[in-house]
PDB file of C-alpha atoms in Angstrom:
ATOM      1  CA  UNK A  33     106.207  84.156 108.181  1.00 55.00           C
ATOM      2  CA  UNK A  34     102.490  84.114 108.982  1.00 62.00           C
ATOM      3  CA  UNK A  35     101.504  83.745 105.155  1.00 66.00           C
ATOM      4  CA  UNK A  36     104.534  81.475 104.381  1.00 73.00           C
ATOM      5  CA  UNK A  37     106.251  84.508 102.337  1.00 72.00           C
ATOM      6  CA  UNK A  38     109.835  83.740 101.135  1.00 79.00           C
ATOM      7  CA  UNK A  39     110.726  87.371 101.563  1.00 78.00           C
ATOM      8  CA  UNK A  40     110.310  90.123 104.139  1.00 81.00           C
ATOM      9  CA  UNK A  41     107.051  92.056 104.357  1.00 78.00           C
ATOM     10  CA  UNK A  42     108.609  95.155 103.057  1.00 81.00           C
ATOM     11  CA  UNK A  43     109.899  93.525 100.082  1.00 86.00           C
ATOM     12  CA  UNK A  44     106.563  91.814  99.323  1.00 83.00           C
ATOM     13  CA  UNK A  45     104.964  95.255  99.611  1.00 83.00           C
ATOM     14  CA  UNK A  46     107.303  96.775  97.023  1.00 84.00           C
ATOM     15  CA  UNK A  47     106.613  93.912  94.563  1.00 85.00           C
ATOM     16  CA  UNK A  48     103.000  94.516  95.058  1.00 85.00           C
ATOM     17  CA  UNK A  49     103.421  98.235  94.356  1.00 83.00           C
ATOM     18  CA  UNK A  50     105.618  97.183  91.106  1.00 83.00           C
ATOM     19  CA  UNK A  51     102.785  94.939  89.909  1.00 83.00           C
ATOM     20  CA  UNK A  52     100.054  97.599  90.590  1.00 84.00           C
ATOM     21  CA  UNK A  53     101.890 100.377  88.930  1.00 82.00           C
ATOM     22  CA  UNK A  54     102.917  98.315  85.888  1.00 81.00           C
ATOM     23  CA  UNK A  55      99.863  96.444  85.223  1.00 82.00           C
ATOM     24  CA  UNK A  56      97.086  97.000  82.653  1.00 80.00           C
ATOM     25  CA  UNK A  57      93.492  95.817  82.703  1.00 78.00           C
ATOM     26  CA  UNK A  58      92.654  93.120  80.341  1.00 75.00           C
ATOM     27  CA  UNK A  59      89.379  92.631  78.588  1.00 72.00           C
ATOM     28  CA  UNK A  60      88.024  90.621  81.718  1.00 76.00           C
ATOM     29  CA  UNK A  61      89.092  93.422  84.089  1.00 77.00           C
ATOM     30  CA  UNK A  62      92.011  91.495  85.407  1.00 80.00           C
ATOM     31  CA  UNK A  63      95.243  92.947  85.854  1.00 83.00           C
ATOM     32  CA  UNK A  64      98.165  91.829  83.897  1.00 82.00           C
ATOM     33  CA  UNK A  65     101.633  92.743  83.258  1.00 83.00           C
ATOM     34  CA  UNK A  66     103.339  92.733  79.569  1.00 81.00           C
ATOM     35  CA  UNK A  67     107.063  92.745  79.571  1.00 81.00           C
ATOM     36  CA  UNK A  68     107.782  95.531  76.889  1.00 82.00           C
ATOM     37  CA  UNK A  69     105.232  98.152  78.474  1.00 84.00           C
ATOM     38  CA  UNK A  70     106.542  97.582  81.860  1.00 83.00           C
ATOM     39  CA  UNK A  71     109.852  99.228  80.839  1.00 84.00           C
ATOM     40  CA  UNK A  72     107.895 102.412  79.416  1.00 89.00           C
ATOM     41  CA  UNK A  73     107.732 105.643  81.314  1.00 91.00           C
ATOM     42  CA  UNK A  74     104.840 107.834  81.365  1.00 94.00           C
ATOM     43  CA  UNK A  75     104.651 111.075  79.126  1.00 95.00           C
ATOM     44  CA  UNK A  76     101.735 113.482  78.146  1.00 95.00           C
ATOM     45  CA  UNK A  77     103.169 113.421  74.784  1.00 93.00           C
ATOM     46  CA  UNK A  78     104.294 109.864  74.631  1.00 93.00           C
ATOM     47  CA  UNK A  79     106.137 108.315  71.473  1.00 92.00           C
ATOM     48  CA  UNK A  80     104.267 104.844  71.742  1.00 91.00           C
ATOM     49  CA  UNK A  81     100.889 103.705  72.428  1.00 90.00           C
ATOM     50  CA  UNK A  82      99.359 100.475  73.493  1.00 87.00           C
ATOM     51  CA  UNK A  83      96.017  98.792  72.539  1.00 86.00           C
ATOM     52  CA  UNK A  84      94.164  95.493  72.720  1.00 84.00           C
ATOM     53  CA  UNK A  85      93.331  94.173  69.132  1.00 84.00           C
ATOM     54  CA  UNK A  86      89.910  92.287  68.442  1.00 84.00           C
ATOM     55  CA  UNK A  87      91.091  89.076  69.770  1.00 82.00           C
ATOM     56  CA  UNK A  88      92.330  90.859  73.099  1.00 79.00           C
ATOM     57  CA  UNK A  89      95.978  90.599  72.348  1.00 83.00           C
ATOM     58  CA  UNK A  90      98.115  93.595  73.823  1.00 85.00           C
ATOM     59  CA  UNK A  91     100.216  95.696  71.308  1.00 87.00           C
ATOM     60  CA  UNK A  92     102.742  98.232  71.860  1.00 87.00           C
ATOM     61  CA  UNK A  93     103.014 100.631  68.837  1.00 89.00           C
ATOM     62  CA  UNK A  94     105.353 103.242  67.696  1.00 90.00           C
ATOM     63  CA  UNK A  95     104.008 106.317  65.752  1.00 77.00           C
ATOM     64  CA  UNK A  96     104.731 107.376  62.183  1.00 76.00           C
ATOM     65  CA  UNK A  97     107.876 109.247  63.150  1.00 80.00           C
ATOM     66  CA  UNK A  98     109.299 106.126  64.870  1.00 82.00           C
ATOM     67  CA  UNK A  99     111.750 106.196  67.774  1.00 88.00           C
ATOM     68  CA  UNK A 100     115.714 107.149  67.466  1.00 89.00           C
ATOM     69  CA  UNK A 101     118.135 104.784  68.690  1.00 91.00           C
ATOM     70  CA  UNK A 102     118.608 105.295  72.508  1.00 90.00           C
ATOM     71  CA  UNK A 103     115.207 107.178  72.965  1.00 89.00           C
ATOM     72  CA  UNK A 104     113.314 106.038  75.668  1.00 90.00           C
ATOM     73  CA  UNK A 105     109.985 104.438  75.096  1.00 91.00           C
ATOM     74  CA  UNK A 106     107.017 106.317  76.585  1.00 93.00           C
ATOM     75  CA  UNK A 107     103.366 105.552  76.783  1.00 92.00           C
ATOM     76  CA  UNK A 108     100.605 107.791  78.570  1.00 93.00           C
ATOM     77  CA  UNK A 109      99.216 106.211  81.663  1.00 92.00           C
ATOM     78  CA  UNK A 110      96.249 108.402  81.255  1.00 93.00           C
ATOM     79  CA  UNK A 111      93.525 107.919  78.625  1.00 90.00           C
ATOM     80  CA  UNK A 112      93.699 110.148  75.360  1.00 90.00           C
ATOM     81  CA  UNK A 113      90.614 112.014  76.792  1.00 95.00           C
ATOM     82  CA  UNK A 114      92.413 112.798  80.070  1.00 95.00           C
ATOM     83  CA  UNK A 115      95.549 113.833  77.947  1.00 94.00           C
ATOM     84  CA  UNK A 116      93.452 116.659  76.655  1.00 94.00           C
ATOM     85  CA  UNK A 117      92.917 117.951  80.102  1.00 94.00           C
ATOM     86  CA  UNK A 118      94.824 121.083  81.514  1.00 92.00           C
ATOM     87  CA  UNK A 119      98.213 120.186  83.035  1.00 92.00           C
ATOM     88  CA  UNK A 120      97.263 120.857  86.531  1.00 90.00           C
ATOM     89  CA  UNK A 121      94.510 117.982  86.139  1.00 93.00           C
ATOM     90  CA  UNK A 122      96.797 115.766  84.518  1.00 95.00           C
ATOM     91  CA  UNK A 123      99.322 116.131  87.375  1.00 95.00           C
ATOM     92  CA  UNK A 124      96.568 115.624  89.933  1.00 94.00           C
ATOM     93  CA  UNK A 125      95.515 112.254  88.252  1.00 94.00           C
ATOM     94  CA  UNK A 126      99.036 110.818  88.119  1.00 95.00           C
ATOM     95  CA  UNK A 127      99.849 111.898  91.741  1.00 94.00           C
ATOM     96  CA  UNK A 128      96.517 110.232  92.867  1.00 92.00           C
ATOM     97  CA  UNK A 129      96.690 107.086  90.649  1.00 90.00           C
ATOM     98  CA  UNK A 130     100.357 106.514  90.191  1.00 91.00           C
ATOM     99  CA  UNK A 131     102.059 108.407  93.197  1.00 92.00           C
ATOM    100  CA  UNK A 132     104.219 110.746  91.164  1.00 93.00           C
ATOM    101  CA  UNK A 133     104.428 114.348  90.039  1.00 94.00           C
ATOM    102  CA  UNK A 134     104.702 114.178  86.173  1.00 95.00           C
ATOM    103  CA  UNK A 135     107.808 116.225  84.871  1.00 92.00           C
ATOM    104  CA  UNK A 136     107.435 115.016  81.113  1.00 94.00           C
ATOM    105  CA  UNK A 137     108.418 117.561  78.539  1.00 91.00           C
ATOM    106  CA  UNK A 138     104.931 118.644  77.901  1.00 92.00           C
ATOM    107  CA  UNK A 139     104.292 119.311  81.600  1.00 92.00           C
ATOM    108  CA  UNK A 140     107.454 121.202  82.274  1.00 90.00           C
ATOM    109  CA  UNK A 141     106.738 123.157  79.166  1.00 89.00           C
ATOM    110  CA  UNK A 142     103.302 123.928  80.515  1.00 85.00           C
ATOM    111  CA  UNK A 143     104.198 124.707  84.154  1.00 75.00           C
ATOM    112  CA  UNK A 144     107.363 123.999  86.162  1.00 69.00           C
ATOM    113  CA  UNK A 145     107.587 123.545  90.057  1.00 75.00           C
ATOM    114  CA  UNK A 146     107.194 126.903  91.737  1.00 79.00           C
ATOM    115  CA  UNK A 147     109.859 128.843  93.670  1.00 83.00           C
ATOM    116  CA  UNK A 148     108.737 129.925  97.070  1.00 86.00           C
ATOM    117  CA  UNK A 149     107.498 133.412  96.757  1.00 83.00           C
ATOM    118  CA  UNK A 150     109.033 134.489 100.023  1.00 85.00           C
ATOM    119  CA  UNK A 151     112.879 133.265  99.918  1.00 88.00           C
ATOM    120  CA  UNK A 152     113.147 132.288  96.326  1.00 86.00           C
ATOM    121  CA  UNK A 153     113.989 128.765  96.777  1.00 88.00           C
ATOM    122  CA  UNK A 154     112.762 125.966  94.437  1.00 89.00           C
ATOM    123  CA  UNK A 155     109.909 124.273  96.327  1.00 90.00           C
ATOM    124  CA  UNK A 156     109.648 120.599  97.158  1.00 92.00           C
ATOM    125  CA  UNK A 157     106.802 118.525  95.836  1.00 93.00           C
ATOM    126  CA  UNK A 158     104.968 116.476  98.440  1.00 93.00           C
ATOM    127  CA  UNK A 159     102.692 113.554  97.022  1.00 92.00           C
ATOM    128  CA  UNK A 160      99.811 113.686  99.455  1.00 89.00           C
ATOM    129  CA  UNK A 161      99.168 109.843  99.769  1.00 86.00           C
ATOM    130  CA  UNK A 162     103.139 109.163 100.008  1.00 86.00           C
ATOM    131  CA  UNK A 163     104.962 111.869 101.618  1.00 88.00           C
ATOM    132  CA  UNK A 164     104.821 112.736 105.262  1.00 84.00           C
ATOM    133  CA  UNK A 165     103.744 116.299 106.354  1.00 85.00           C
ATOM    134  CA  UNK A 166     106.984 118.201 107.220  1.00 86.00           C
ATOM    135  CA  UNK A 167     104.925 119.159 110.494  1.00 84.00           C
ATOM    136  CA  UNK A 168     104.322 115.746 111.839  1.00 79.00           C
ATOM    137  CA  UNK A 169     100.811 114.953 112.432  1.00 72.00           C
ATOM    138  CA  UNK A 170      99.720 118.565 111.468  1.00 75.00           C
ATOM    139  CA  UNK A 171      97.848 119.371 108.145  1.00 84.00           C
ATOM    140  CA  UNK A 172      99.429 121.321 105.372  1.00 89.00           C
ATOM    141  CA  UNK A 173      97.697 124.886 104.778  1.00 92.00           C
ATOM    142  CA  UNK A 174      98.306 126.883 101.785  1.00 93.00           C
ATOM    143  CA  UNK A 175     100.155 130.101 103.029  1.00 93.00           C
ATOM    144  CA  UNK A 176      98.967 132.004 100.118  1.00 92.00           C
ATOM    145  CA  UNK A 177      95.191 131.384  99.803  1.00 93.00           C
ATOM    146  CA  UNK A 178      94.716 129.857 103.238  1.00 92.00           C
ATOM    147  CA  UNK A 179      93.203 126.519 101.990  1.00 92.00           C
ATOM    148  CA  UNK A 180      93.138 124.330 104.907  1.00 90.00           C
ATOM    149  CA  UNK A 181      94.325 120.629 104.962  1.00 89.00           C
ATOM    150  CA  UNK A 182      95.678 120.679 101.380  1.00 89.00           C
ATOM    151  CA  UNK A 183      96.614 116.971 101.357  1.00 83.00           C
ATOM    152  CA  UNK A 184      92.893 116.040 101.753  1.00 84.00           C
ATOM    153  CA  UNK A 185      91.938 118.025  98.628  1.00 87.00           C
ATOM    154  CA  UNK A 186      94.884 117.881  96.405  1.00 92.00           C
ATOM    155  CA  UNK A 187      97.133 115.010  95.415  1.00 92.00           C
ATOM    156  CA  UNK A 188     100.219 117.078  95.941  1.00 93.00           C
ATOM    157  CA  UNK A 189     101.335 120.225  97.301  1.00 93.00           C
ATOM    158  CA  UNK A 190     104.608 122.508  97.381  1.00 93.00           C
ATOM    159  CA  UNK A 191     106.742 123.133 100.426  1.00 93.00           C
ATOM    160  CA  UNK A 192     109.734 125.433 100.918  1.00 93.00           C
ATOM    161  CA  UNK A 193     112.098 123.610 103.279  1.00 91.00           C
ATOM    162  CA  UNK A 194     114.074 126.651 103.928  1.00 93.00           C
ATOM    163  CA  UNK A 195     111.261 129.007 105.105  1.00 91.00           C
ATOM    164  CA  UNK A 196     108.575 126.453 105.723  1.00 91.00           C
ATOM    165  CA  UNK A 197     106.113 128.012 103.244  1.00 93.00           C
ATOM    166  CA  UNK A 198     103.297 125.814 101.829  1.00 93.00           C
ATOM    167  CA  UNK A 199     101.553 126.374  98.499  1.00 92.00           C
ATOM    168  CA  UNK A 200      98.551 124.505  97.078  1.00 92.00           C
ATOM    169  CA  UNK A 201      98.625 123.526  93.231  1.00 91.00           C
ATOM    170  CA  UNK A 202      96.222 126.312  92.366  1.00 89.00           C
ATOM    171  CA  UNK A 203      98.169 129.108  94.047  1.00 89.00           C
ATOM    172  CA  UNK A 204     101.472 127.586  92.408  1.00 86.00           C
ATOM    173  CA  UNK A 205     100.178 127.999  89.075  1.00 81.00           C
ATOM    174  CA  UNK A 206      98.785 131.544  89.433  1.00 79.00           C
ATOM    175  CA  UNK A 207     102.074 132.427  90.915  1.00 71.00           C
ATOM    176  CA  UNK A 208     103.816 131.064  87.691  1.00 64.00           C
ATOM    177  CA  UNK A 209     101.305 132.828  85.430  1.00 58.00           C
ATOM    178  CA  UNK A 210     101.943 135.911  87.248  1.00 60.00           C
ATOM    179  CA  UNK A 211     105.816 135.415  87.250  1.00 58.00           C
ATOM    180  CA  UNK A 212     105.555 134.718  83.479  1.00 53.00           C
ATOM    181  CA  UNK A 213     103.589 138.024  82.958  1.00 50.00           C
ATOM    182  CA  UNK A 214     105.791 139.998  84.892  1.00 59.00           C
ATOM    183  CA  UNK A 215     109.025 138.670  83.137  1.00 50.00           C
ATOM    184  CA  UNK A 216     107.380 138.926  79.600  1.00 55.00           C
ATOM    185  CA  UNK A 217     106.648 142.712  80.312  1.00 47.00           C
ATOM    186  CA  UNK A 218     110.331 143.386  81.061  1.00 43.00           C
TER     187      UNK A 218
END
């Protein structure tokens, strides 16, 4: 009302977030939205890519293999250099910059969501800048390594709702590697 909006403040906030997470920087460092690319999801192994040509025109391109009918188009929200980084770092970047935990086929192949080492339940993913701490105002501390205030240092963490165990990303990936070795040795 104060700004003469024709929608509620919460709807305006959602629209701003849609713009933020679907926009690209143009050659003048302004943010713009392109129709086709705004429908593409992220993948660390995308089937499309985008570029600006010499005239500054945006193009959405498909690789040599093409795209099958019904296949979802995907682009990387990360740079090609960032895609070369380990999965844990890519997930940190995506959780910080786009507020989601990447579950693309490449990330799932490299590392899944951990199971709670205490009760065996699948852990919940908490995005630090979005999700409330399960303990109200209290900080989340890793119950494996003792790292304090995980949400200040990591873009996400894992939480077991059943037994209230909290796991930082580093411990989760060590746990996954140890579990893989254990199951591979049997």
